[in-house]
Amino acid sequence: MLSRVAAGFSPLPRVFTRILPAALASLHTITYGTNAPVKMDKSPTPDVNFGILVEQQLNQLCRHSKAKNYILNCVETFKPDDVHFCSGTEEEYQALTQTLIDAGTAQRVNPEHYPNSIYTTSDASDVARVENRTFICSENEEDAGPTNIWKHPTEMKKELAPLFDGCMRGRTMYVMPFSMGPVGSKFSKVGVEISDSAYVALNMKIMTRMGDAVWKLLNQRGDSEEIVKATHTVGAPLKPGEKGAKWPCNKNKYITHFPQTREIISYGSGYGGNALLGKKCFALRIASVQARDEGWLAEHMLILGITNPAGKKKYMAAAFPSACGKTNMAMLNPTLPGWKVETVGDDIAWLRLDGAGHLRAVNPEAGMFGVAPGTNRQTNLNAMQTIRKNTIFTNVARTPDGGVWWEGLEGEPKECTDWTGQLWTPGCGRKAAHPNARFTTPMSQCPVVSPEFENPDGVPISAIVFGGRRESTMPLVFQALNWEHGTTVGATVCSETTAANIGAVGELRHDPFAMLPFCGYNMGDYFNHWLSFSKRSTNLPAIFHVNWFRKDANGKFIWPGFGDNSRVLKWIFDRTDNADTATASPIGHIPKKGSLDLTGLKISEEQLNKLFEIDRAAWKHDIQAHRDYFKNWKRLPSEILNQLKALEDRLDSKL
């Protein structure tokens, strides 16, 4: 929270509304529930009594003193014209949608294509996460570690204070109480996001459990319930009479995290994880610190349930770097007859040990914030069915009939309006949709959503799967020897660069646990936290590594991927029951010959051998690359280096 001393104060603004009808736009109002609004005209004369009345109304809504003080401090510091307390109702969602349409920020998508959906485009400078402006503000620099950008919290708040003083003038301040995870679950955490973006409020309604149920929870539990304070502004205050931009933002951006005080402060961006602070900022960066302190795990992982033809079900969690097929795997359509996959989560998992020492996981999110380009009925049919209605499309193209389109989607139009507002035609040399174009959609609409999606106790995890995009070296699948080896497999997750603009082609890009941009503290300590679980339980999941992207001598993918990945999941499924389907290798357990179900798949013996080829020299090259990557890590656990040495010794052996 920005301190009152640092940020300064002005009289409270004259409006607290729960629903903002257009008819009341010329009035200051105080409303709560079904009570009749108290109306006051917009007299410029300060009225201290009104400030007292506002606090009285807030007392009726929220009895959590820390949340209440945070909200009032934000109101006084940011000086918005209006304040809107979010209820999370459908009525509110429709009213906020109309607010965006009236402002020219959004348009309705043709309801014949996508009912109750909208389309919006961002400013060209505000299209993705800004990792070079993302800070971990721990008290000590080493606590942020070698993978994060650090600034001392006092210095950062001093730098932010003048930016936030009056940052919401001319705008509405939205107050969003939200739960990450099912409301009331022991897995779940509560936050309050403050934002001056109706777009953020709409997205938070989809992506979190937001509104009245959380107000009620805070009132029931009082100050014993910890809250994460999530402060966001687009950084574009308005002068009296000034008309704002369709997509307000500021070229100066800060995405800052304060782990010790459980705070997030975001300035200047209205896009994605920069502004939807329940997502990566809370659910990973802050939650990873909460997890370390409280003995659980907050991970960049999908969660899926898989059922065999006999009706036996298991759950798996999987972590992949970007562009490695995580969402596709979460919603997989198996090609193996009789097998079924259900989705618990597509992006983030929170895992805790239960009384028997088994890891159980929940998806803390309520929606999907998926990448549109490349998504189609072949690559992810279930995702396409999920977005069929009630979806927010951002930075995709708009077709002449009011629909939406992006690269990779079936039915390429002869022309359309691209995400920048220009006419697009095939062959014009531009992308119609931004490569990071997104859809925000409720997880509950997924046709294969697991019935355990809202289970407050989570689901039991039998296997943890890591993966990367490797054209060579890594086999299709292998199993780690034990938890310590599996932790090292996660710590050394890599993908090969595929374009010259992000490094030399084929160069290893390290992404430990697929958490490189998202770990909120020193990653050496994070590795140690993972290692500690073997001392706490003997019932931990088996750990595996997969690679769907191995290529042949002609540069073509050997493995078909997509639904055929179910064949690998079947082998993993059986191995968690200790099936005798593996053989020892220097890198871990690999499938015995004939143990991978290839029924109906056209793949030659030569191709299969290539998928599981272990090039010992290439593996040794990787080991040295890992050592080089870790060489300046002051808190790297010795066990990681010991595991790399043991792997090197096995590669030198006749195993």
Short mmCIF file of N, CA, C and O in Angstrom, two decimals, residues 411-523:
data_model
loop_
_atom_site.label_atom_id
_atom_site.label_comp_id
_atom_site.label_asym_id
_atom_site.label_seq_id
_atom_site.Cartn_x
_atom_site.Cartn_y
_atom_site.Cartn_z
N GLY A 411 -10.88 -21.05 -41.98
CA GLY A 411 -11.70 -20.06 -42.68
C GLY A 411 -11.02 -18.72 -42.85
O GLY A 411 -11.60 -17.68 -42.49
N GLU A 412 -9.81 -18.70 -43.40
CA GLU A 412 -9.12 -17.43 -43.62
C GLU A 412 -9.97 -16.50 -44.47
O GLU A 412 -10.41 -16.86 -45.55
N PRO A 413 -10.22 -15.28 -43.99
CA PRO A 413 -11.07 -14.35 -44.75
C PRO A 413 -10.32 -13.74 -45.94
O PRO A 413 -9.09 -13.67 -45.95
N LYS A 414 -11.08 -13.27 -46.91
CA LYS A 414 -10.47 -12.57 -48.05
C LYS A 414 -9.95 -11.20 -47.63
O LYS A 414 -9.02 -10.67 -48.22
N GLU A 415 -10.58 -10.65 -46.61
CA GLU A 415 -10.11 -9.41 -46.01
C GLU A 415 -10.70 -9.30 -44.61
O GLU A 415 -11.71 -9.93 -44.28
N CYS A 416 -10.06 -8.50 -43.79
CA CYS A 416 -10.57 -8.23 -42.45
C CYS A 416 -9.86 -7.00 -41.90
O CYS A 416 -8.95 -6.46 -42.54
N THR A 417 -10.30 -6.56 -40.73
CA THR A 417 -9.62 -5.46 -40.05
C THR A 417 -8.63 -6.05 -39.06
O THR A 417 -9.02 -6.82 -38.17
N ASP A 418 -7.35 -5.73 -39.23
CA ASP A 418 -6.36 -6.34 -38.35
C ASP A 418 -6.39 -5.69 -36.97
O ASP A 418 -7.16 -4.75 -36.72
N TRP A 419 -5.55 -6.17 -36.09
CA TRP A 419 -5.62 -5.73 -34.69
C TRP A 419 -5.20 -4.26 -34.53
O TRP A 419 -5.53 -3.64 -33.52
N THR A 420 -4.53 -3.69 -35.53
CA THR A 420 -4.15 -2.28 -35.48
C THR A 420 -5.20 -1.38 -36.12
O THR A 420 -5.02 -0.16 -36.16
N GLY A 421 -6.28 -1.97 -36.67
CA GLY A 421 -7.34 -1.18 -37.30
C GLY A 421 -7.17 -1.00 -38.79
O GLY A 421 -7.96 -0.30 -39.43
N GLN A 422 -6.15 -1.63 -39.39
CA GLN A 422 -5.91 -1.50 -40.82
C GLN A 422 -6.58 -2.63 -41.59
O GLN A 422 -6.80 -3.73 -41.06
N LEU A 423 -6.86 -2.37 -42.86
CA LEU A 423 -7.38 -3.41 -43.74
C LEU A 423 -6.30 -4.46 -43.93
O LEU A 423 -5.15 -4.15 -44.24
N TRP A 424 -6.68 -5.71 -43.77
CA TRP A 424 -5.75 -6.83 -43.95
C TRP A 424 -6.27 -7.74 -45.05
O TRP A 424 -7.47 -8.02 -45.14
N THR A 425 -5.37 -8.20 -45.89
CA THR A 425 -5.68 -9.21 -46.90
C THR A 425 -4.57 -10.24 -46.90
O THR A 425 -3.42 -9.95 -46.53
N PRO A 426 -4.87 -11.48 -47.30
CA PRO A 426 -3.81 -12.50 -47.38
C PRO A 426 -2.68 -12.01 -48.29
O PRO A 426 -2.91 -11.47 -49.35
N GLY A 427 -1.48 -12.18 -47.85
CA GLY A 427 -0.34 -11.76 -48.66
C GLY A 427 0.07 -10.32 -48.49
O GLY A 427 0.99 -9.85 -49.16
N CYS A 428 -0.59 -9.58 -47.56
CA CYS A 428 -0.25 -8.16 -47.38
C CYS A 428 1.06 -7.98 -46.61
O CYS A 428 1.57 -6.86 -46.54
N GLY A 429 1.55 -9.07 -46.02
CA GLY A 429 2.83 -8.99 -45.32
C GLY A 429 2.72 -8.69 -43.85
O GLY A 429 3.76 -8.58 -43.17
N ARG A 430 1.51 -8.56 -43.31
CA ARG A 430 1.33 -8.31 -41.88
C ARG A 430 0.51 -9.43 -41.26
O ARG A 430 -0.24 -10.12 -41.94
N LYS A 431 0.64 -9.57 -39.95
CA LYS A 431 -0.22 -10.47 -39.20
C LYS A 431 -1.57 -9.79 -38.98
O LYS A 431 -1.63 -8.61 -38.66
N ALA A 432 -2.64 -10.55 -39.13
CA ALA A 432 -3.97 -10.00 -38.86
C ALA A 432 -4.19 -9.84 -37.36
O ALA A 432 -4.74 -8.84 -36.90
N ALA A 433 -3.78 -10.84 -36.61
CA ALA A 433 -3.87 -10.79 -35.15
C ALA A 433 -2.47 -10.63 -34.57
O ALA A 433 -1.49 -11.10 -35.15
N HIS A 434 -2.38 -9.98 -33.43
CA HIS A 434 -1.08 -9.90 -32.77
C HIS A 434 -0.67 -11.31 -32.33
O HIS A 434 -1.51 -12.10 -31.92
N PRO A 435 0.61 -11.64 -32.40
CA PRO A 435 1.04 -12.99 -31.99
C PRO A 435 0.65 -13.34 -30.55
O PRO A 435 0.52 -14.53 -30.22
N ASN A 436 0.46 -12.33 -29.71
CA ASN A 436 0.06 -12.57 -28.32
C ASN A 436 -1.42 -12.25 -28.10
O ASN A 436 -1.85 -12.00 -26.97
N ALA A 437 -2.21 -12.25 -29.18
CA ALA A 437 -3.65 -12.02 -29.06
C ALA A 437 -4.26 -13.06 -28.11
O ALA A 437 -3.84 -14.22 -28.09
N ARG A 438 -5.27 -12.65 -27.38
CA ARG A 438 -5.79 -13.51 -26.30
C ARG A 438 -7.31 -13.66 -26.33
O ARG A 438 -8.03 -12.83 -26.88
N PHE A 439 -7.76 -14.73 -25.69
CA PHE A 439 -9.18 -14.87 -25.36
C PHE A 439 -9.28 -15.12 -23.86
O PHE A 439 -8.49 -15.85 -23.27
N THR A 440 -10.25 -14.46 -23.24
CA THR A 440 -10.56 -14.67 -21.82
C THR A 440 -11.92 -15.33 -21.76
O THR A 440 -12.91 -14.78 -22.27
N THR A 441 -11.99 -16.50 -21.15
CA THR A 441 -13.23 -17.28 -21.20
C THR A 441 -13.38 -18.10 -19.94
O THR A 441 -12.38 -18.52 -19.33
N PRO A 442 -14.61 -18.36 -19.48
CA PRO A 442 -14.80 -19.12 -18.24
C PRO A 442 -14.39 -20.58 -18.39
O PRO A 442 -14.74 -21.24 -19.37
N MET A 443 -13.64 -21.09 -17.43
CA MET A 443 -13.25 -22.49 -17.45
C MET A 443 -14.46 -23.40 -17.38
O MET A 443 -14.45 -24.51 -17.93
N SER A 444 -15.52 -22.94 -16.74
CA SER A 444 -16.73 -23.76 -16.60
C SER A 444 -17.36 -24.11 -17.94
O SER A 444 -18.15 -25.06 -18.02
N GLN A 445 -17.03 -23.36 -19.01
CA GLN A 445 -17.59 -23.64 -20.33
C GLN A 445 -16.83 -24.74 -21.08
O GLN A 445 -17.29 -25.19 -22.12
N CYS A 446 -15.69 -25.15 -20.55
CA CYS A 446 -14.90 -26.17 -21.24
C CYS A 446 -15.69 -27.48 -21.28
O CYS A 446 -16.16 -27.96 -20.24
N PRO A 447 -15.84 -28.10 -22.46
CA PRO A 447 -16.63 -29.32 -22.54
C PRO A 447 -16.02 -30.50 -21.79
O PRO A 447 -16.72 -31.48 -21.50
N VAL A 448 -14.72 -30.42 -21.48
CA VAL A 448 -14.07 -31.51 -20.75
C VAL A 448 -13.59 -31.04 -19.38
O VAL A 448 -12.66 -31.62 -18.81
N VAL A 449 -14.21 -29.98 -18.84
CA VAL A 449 -13.81 -29.52 -17.51
C VAL A 449 -14.09 -30.63 -16.51
O VAL A 449 -15.11 -31.33 -16.57
N SER A 450 -13.17 -30.83 -15.60
CA SER A 450 -13.30 -31.90 -14.62
C SER A 450 -14.41 -31.59 -13.62
O SER A 450 -14.56 -30.44 -13.19
N PRO A 451 -15.17 -32.59 -13.20
CA PRO A 451 -16.15 -32.36 -12.14
C PRO A 451 -15.49 -31.98 -10.82
O PRO A 451 -16.16 -31.50 -9.91
N GLU A 452 -14.16 -32.17 -10.72
CA GLU A 452 -13.42 -31.81 -9.52
C GLU A 452 -12.84 -30.40 -9.59
O GLU A 452 -12.07 -30.00 -8.71
N PHE A 453 -13.18 -29.66 -10.63
CA PHE A 453 -12.62 -28.32 -10.83
C PHE A 453 -12.84 -27.42 -9.61
O PHE A 453 -11.95 -26.66 -9.23
N GLU A 454 -13.99 -27.50 -8.98
CA GLU A 454 -14.29 -26.65 -7.82
C GLU A 454 -14.13 -27.40 -6.49
O GLU A 454 -14.55 -26.90 -5.45
N ASN A 455 -13.50 -28.57 -6.51
CA ASN A 455 -13.31 -29.33 -5.27
C ASN A 455 -12.39 -28.55 -4.33
O ASN A 455 -11.22 -28.31 -4.65
N PRO A 456 -12.88 -28.13 -3.17
CA PRO A 456 -12.04 -27.32 -2.27
C PRO A 456 -10.85 -28.08 -1.71
O PRO A 456 -9.90 -27.45 -1.22
N ASP A 457 -10.87 -29.41 -1.79
CA ASP A 457 -9.76 -30.22 -1.29
C ASP A 457 -8.77 -30.57 -2.39
O ASP A 457 -7.77 -31.27 -2.13
N GLY A 458 -9.01 -30.11 -3.61
CA GLY A 458 -8.10 -30.38 -4.71
C GLY A 458 -8.17 -31.82 -5.19
O GLY A 458 -9.03 -32.60 -4.78
N VAL A 459 -7.25 -32.18 -6.08
CA VAL A 459 -7.20 -33.53 -6.65
C VAL A 459 -5.82 -34.13 -6.35
O VAL A 459 -4.82 -33.41 -6.30
N PRO A 460 -5.76 -35.47 -6.15
CA PRO A 460 -4.48 -36.11 -5.83
C PRO A 460 -3.61 -36.25 -7.08
O PRO A 460 -4.06 -36.77 -8.10
N ILE A 461 -2.37 -35.80 -7.01
CA ILE A 461 -1.47 -35.82 -8.16
C ILE A 461 -0.62 -37.10 -8.13
O ILE A 461 0.11 -37.34 -7.17
N SER A 462 -0.70 -37.88 -9.21
CA SER A 462 0.08 -39.11 -9.33
C SER A 462 1.38 -38.91 -10.09
O SER A 462 2.33 -39.68 -9.90
N ALA A 463 1.42 -37.91 -10.98
CA ALA A 463 2.61 -37.68 -11.79
C ALA A 463 2.79 -36.19 -12.02
O ALA A 463 1.82 -35.45 -12.21
N ILE A 464 4.05 -35.77 -12.01
CA ILE A 464 4.43 -34.42 -12.40
C ILE A 464 5.27 -34.55 -13.66
O ILE A 464 6.21 -35.35 -13.73
N VAL A 465 4.92 -33.76 -14.68
CA VAL A 465 5.56 -33.88 -15.99
C VAL A 465 6.19 -32.54 -16.36
O VAL A 465 5.54 -31.51 -16.32
N PHE A 466 7.46 -32.59 -16.71
CA PHE A 466 8.15 -31.42 -17.25
C PHE A 466 8.39 -31.64 -18.74
O PHE A 466 8.40 -32.78 -19.23
N GLY A 467 8.59 -30.55 -19.47
CA GLY A 467 8.86 -30.69 -20.89
C GLY A 467 9.45 -29.42 -21.46
O GLY A 467 9.36 -28.35 -20.87
N GLY A 468 10.07 -29.57 -22.62
CA GLY A 468 10.61 -28.42 -23.34
C GLY A 468 10.57 -28.71 -24.83
O GLY A 468 10.19 -29.80 -25.26
N ARG A 469 10.94 -27.73 -25.61
CA ARG A 469 10.95 -27.86 -27.08
C ARG A 469 12.40 -28.14 -27.49
O ARG A 469 13.23 -27.24 -27.54
N ARG A 470 12.70 -29.41 -27.79
CA ARG A 470 14.05 -29.81 -28.17
C ARG A 470 13.99 -30.60 -29.47
O ARG A 470 13.28 -31.61 -29.57
N GLU A 471 14.77 -30.18 -30.46
CA GLU A 471 14.81 -30.87 -31.74
C GLU A 471 15.64 -32.15 -31.66
O GLU A 471 15.52 -33.02 -32.53
N SER A 472 16.49 -32.23 -30.65
CA SER A 472 17.35 -33.40 -30.49
C SER A 472 17.59 -33.61 -29.00
O SER A 472 17.00 -32.94 -28.15
N THR A 473 18.46 -34.55 -28.68
CA THR A 473 18.93 -34.84 -27.32
C THR A 473 17.85 -35.45 -26.43
O THR A 473 17.98 -36.59 -25.98
N MET A 474 16.77 -34.73 -26.14
CA MET A 474 15.76 -35.21 -25.21
C MET A 474 14.85 -36.25 -25.88
O MET A 474 14.31 -36.01 -26.96
N PRO A 475 14.67 -37.42 -25.24
CA PRO A 475 13.78 -38.44 -25.81
C PRO A 475 12.31 -38.05 -25.65
O PRO A 475 11.99 -37.06 -24.98
N LEU A 476 11.46 -38.84 -26.24
CA LEU A 476 10.02 -38.57 -26.18
C LEU A 476 9.53 -38.52 -24.74
O LEU A 476 8.74 -37.65 -24.36
N VAL A 477 10.00 -39.47 -23.92
CA VAL A 477 9.61 -39.48 -22.51
C VAL A 477 10.65 -40.26 -21.70
O VAL A 477 11.23 -41.23 -22.20
N PHE A 478 10.90 -39.81 -20.48
CA PHE A 478 11.65 -40.61 -19.52
C PHE A 478 11.16 -40.28 -18.12
O PHE A 478 10.57 -39.22 -17.89
N GLN A 479 11.42 -41.20 -17.19
CA GLN A 479 11.01 -41.03 -15.80
C GLN A 479 12.23 -40.80 -14.94
O GLN A 479 13.25 -41.49 -15.07
N ALA A 480 12.14 -39.83 -14.04
CA ALA A 480 13.23 -39.56 -13.11
C ALA A 480 13.40 -40.72 -12.14
O ALA A 480 12.45 -41.45 -11.83
N LEU A 481 14.62 -40.87 -11.60
CA LEU A 481 14.94 -41.99 -10.73
C LEU A 481 14.32 -41.82 -9.34
O LEU A 481 13.98 -42.80 -8.69
N ASN A 482 14.20 -40.58 -8.89
CA ASN A 482 13.65 -40.30 -7.57
C ASN A 482 13.30 -38.81 -7.50
O ASN A 482 13.44 -38.09 -8.49
N TRP A 483 12.85 -38.35 -6.33
CA TRP A 483 12.41 -36.96 -6.19
C TRP A 483 13.56 -35.98 -6.41
O TRP A 483 13.40 -34.94 -7.07
N GLU A 484 14.74 -36.30 -5.88
CA GLU A 484 15.89 -35.40 -6.04
C GLU A 484 16.30 -35.30 -7.51
O GLU A 484 16.59 -34.21 -8.01
N HIS A 485 16.33 -36.44 -8.19
CA HIS A 485 16.63 -36.42 -9.62
C HIS A 485 15.54 -35.66 -10.37
O HIS A 485 15.83 -34.84 -11.26
N GLY A 486 14.28 -35.88 -10.00
CA GLY A 486 13.17 -35.19 -10.66
C GLY A 486 13.22 -33.69 -10.45
O GLY A 486 12.90 -32.91 -11.36
N THR A 487 13.63 -33.27 -9.24
CA THR A 487 13.78 -31.83 -8.99
C THR A 487 14.86 -31.25 -9.90
O THR A 487 14.70 -30.14 -10.44
N THR A 488 15.93 -32.00 -10.12
CA THR A 488 16.99 -31.54 -11.02
C THR A 488 16.51 -31.51 -12.46
O THR A 488 16.88 -30.60 -13.23
N VAL A 489 15.67 -32.46 -12.85
CA VAL A 489 15.07 -32.42 -14.18
C VAL A 489 14.26 -31.13 -14.35
O VAL A 489 14.35 -30.44 -15.37
N GLY A 490 13.47 -30.78 -13.32
CA GLY A 490 12.71 -29.53 -13.38
C GLY A 490 13.61 -28.31 -13.41
O GLY A 490 13.35 -27.34 -14.12
N ALA A 491 14.70 -28.36 -12.63
CA ALA A 491 15.61 -27.22 -12.54
C ALA A 491 16.36 -26.97 -13.85
O ALA A 491 16.84 -25.86 -14.09
N THR A 492 16.46 -28.01 -14.69
CA THR A 492 17.23 -27.89 -15.93
C THR A 492 16.34 -27.90 -17.18
O THR A 492 16.81 -28.18 -18.28
N VAL A 493 15.06 -27.59 -17.00
CA VAL A 493 14.16 -27.49 -18.16
C VAL A 493 14.69 -26.44 -19.13
O VAL A 493 15.05 -25.32 -18.73
N CYS A 494 14.74 -26.82 -20.40
CA CYS A 494 15.23 -25.92 -21.45
C CYS A 494 14.40 -26.08 -22.71
O CYS A 494 13.79 -27.13 -22.93
N SER A 495 14.40 -25.06 -23.52
CA SER A 495 13.93 -25.14 -24.90
C SER A 495 15.03 -24.60 -25.80
O SER A 495 15.87 -23.80 -25.36
N GLU A 496 15.03 -25.05 -27.04
CA GLU A 496 15.97 -24.51 -28.01
C GLU A 496 15.35 -23.32 -28.70
O GLU A 496 14.16 -23.34 -29.05
N THR A 497 16.12 -22.26 -28.88
CA THR A 497 15.63 -21.10 -29.61
C THR A 497 15.37 -21.48 -31.05
O THR A 497 16.10 -22.29 -31.64
N THR A 498 14.32 -20.91 -31.62
CA THR A 498 13.90 -21.29 -32.96
C THR A 498 13.96 -20.15 -33.95
O THR A 498 13.64 -20.31 -35.11
N ALA A 499 14.34 -18.95 -33.51
CA ALA A 499 14.42 -17.80 -34.42
C ALA A 499 15.60 -16.93 -34.01
O ALA A 499 15.91 -16.79 -32.84
N ALA A 500 16.24 -16.34 -35.01
CA ALA A 500 17.47 -15.59 -34.74
C ALA A 500 17.23 -14.38 -33.86
O ALA A 500 18.14 -13.91 -33.18
N ASN A 501 16.00 -13.87 -33.83
CA ASN A 501 15.77 -12.65 -33.06
C ASN A 501 15.69 -12.92 -31.56
O ASN A 501 15.62 -11.99 -30.77
N ILE A 502 15.68 -14.18 -31.15
CA ILE A 502 15.70 -14.47 -29.72
C ILE A 502 16.94 -15.30 -29.36
O ILE A 502 16.97 -15.97 -28.36
N GLY A 503 17.94 -15.26 -30.20
CA GLY A 503 19.17 -15.98 -29.91
C GLY A 503 19.55 -16.87 -31.07
O GLY A 503 18.79 -17.09 -32.00
N ALA A 504 20.75 -17.41 -30.99
CA ALA A 504 21.22 -18.30 -32.05
C ALA A 504 20.32 -19.52 -32.12
O ALA A 504 19.95 -20.11 -31.10
N VAL A 505 19.97 -19.92 -33.32
CA VAL A 505 19.08 -21.07 -33.51
C VAL A 505 19.72 -22.30 -32.90
O VAL A 505 20.90 -22.60 -33.10
N GLY A 506 18.91 -23.04 -32.08
CA GLY A 506 19.41 -24.23 -31.43
C GLY A 506 20.06 -23.97 -30.08
O GLY A 506 20.41 -24.91 -29.37
N GLU A 507 20.21 -22.72 -29.69
CA GLU A 507 20.81 -22.38 -28.40
C GLU A 507 19.83 -22.72 -27.28
O GLU A 507 18.62 -22.51 -27.39
N LEU A 508 20.36 -23.26 -26.17
CA LEU A 508 19.50 -23.60 -25.05
C LEU A 508 19.02 -22.36 -24.32
O LEU A 508 19.82 -21.48 -23.98
N ARG A 509 17.73 -22.30 -24.10
CA ARG A 509 17.14 -21.21 -23.30
C ARG A 509 16.61 -21.84 -22.02
O ARG A 509 15.64 -22.60 -22.04
N HIS A 510 17.26 -21.57 -20.91
CA HIS A 510 16.89 -22.17 -19.63
C HIS A 510 15.59 -21.56 -19.11
O HIS A 510 15.40 -20.35 -19.15
N ASP A 511 14.73 -22.41 -18.59
CA ASP A 511 13.49 -21.96 -17.96
C ASP A 511 13.16 -22.93 -16.83
O ASP A 511 12.29 -23.78 -16.96
N PRO A 512 13.89 -22.85 -15.72
CA PRO A 512 13.71 -23.82 -14.63
C PRO A 512 12.26 -23.93 -14.18
O PRO A 512 11.61 -22.93 -13.87
N PHE A 513 11.75 -25.16 -14.20
CA PHE A 513 10.38 -25.45 -13.77
C PHE A 513 9.35 -24.64 -14.56
O PHE A 513 8.20 -24.54 -14.14
N ALA A 514 9.73 -24.06 -15.72
CA ALA A 514 8.89 -23.13 -16.48
C ALA A 514 8.47 -21.95 -15.61
O ALA A 514 7.44 -21.32 -15.85
N MET A 515 9.29 -21.62 -14.62
CA MET A 515 8.98 -20.57 -13.64
C MET A 515 9.92 -19.38 -13.73
O MET A 515 9.87 -18.48 -12.87
N LEU A 516 10.79 -19.34 -14.73
CA LEU A 516 11.82 -18.30 -14.78
C LEU A 516 11.26 -16.88 -14.62
O LEU A 516 11.78 -16.10 -13.84
N PRO A 517 10.17 -16.51 -15.34
CA PRO A 517 9.65 -15.14 -15.16
C PRO A 517 8.72 -14.98 -13.96
O PRO A 517 8.24 -13.88 -13.71
N PHE A 518 8.44 -16.09 -13.22
CA PHE A 518 7.32 -16.07 -12.29
C PHE A 518 7.68 -16.40 -10.84
O PHE A 518 6.82 -16.30 -9.98
N CYS A 519 8.90 -16.82 -10.58
CA CYS A 519 9.27 -17.14 -9.20
C CYS A 519 9.50 -15.85 -8.43
O CYS A 519 10.30 -15.01 -8.85
N GLY A 520 8.84 -15.69 -7.30
CA GLY A 520 8.88 -14.42 -6.57
C GLY A 520 10.01 -14.30 -5.57
O GLY A 520 10.03 -13.35 -4.78
N TYR A 521 10.95 -15.25 -5.58
CA TYR A 521 12.07 -15.17 -4.65
C TYR A 521 13.27 -15.88 -5.27
O TYR A 521 13.22 -16.29 -6.44
N ASN A 522 14.36 -16.00 -4.52
CA ASN A 522 15.58 -16.58 -5.04
C ASN A 522 15.34 -17.99 -5.54
O ASN A 522 14.89 -18.86 -4.79
N MET A 523 15.65 -18.25 -6.81
CA MET A 523 15.32 -19.54 -7.38
C MET A 523 16.17 -20.67 -6.80
O MET A 523 15.74 -21.83 -6.79
#
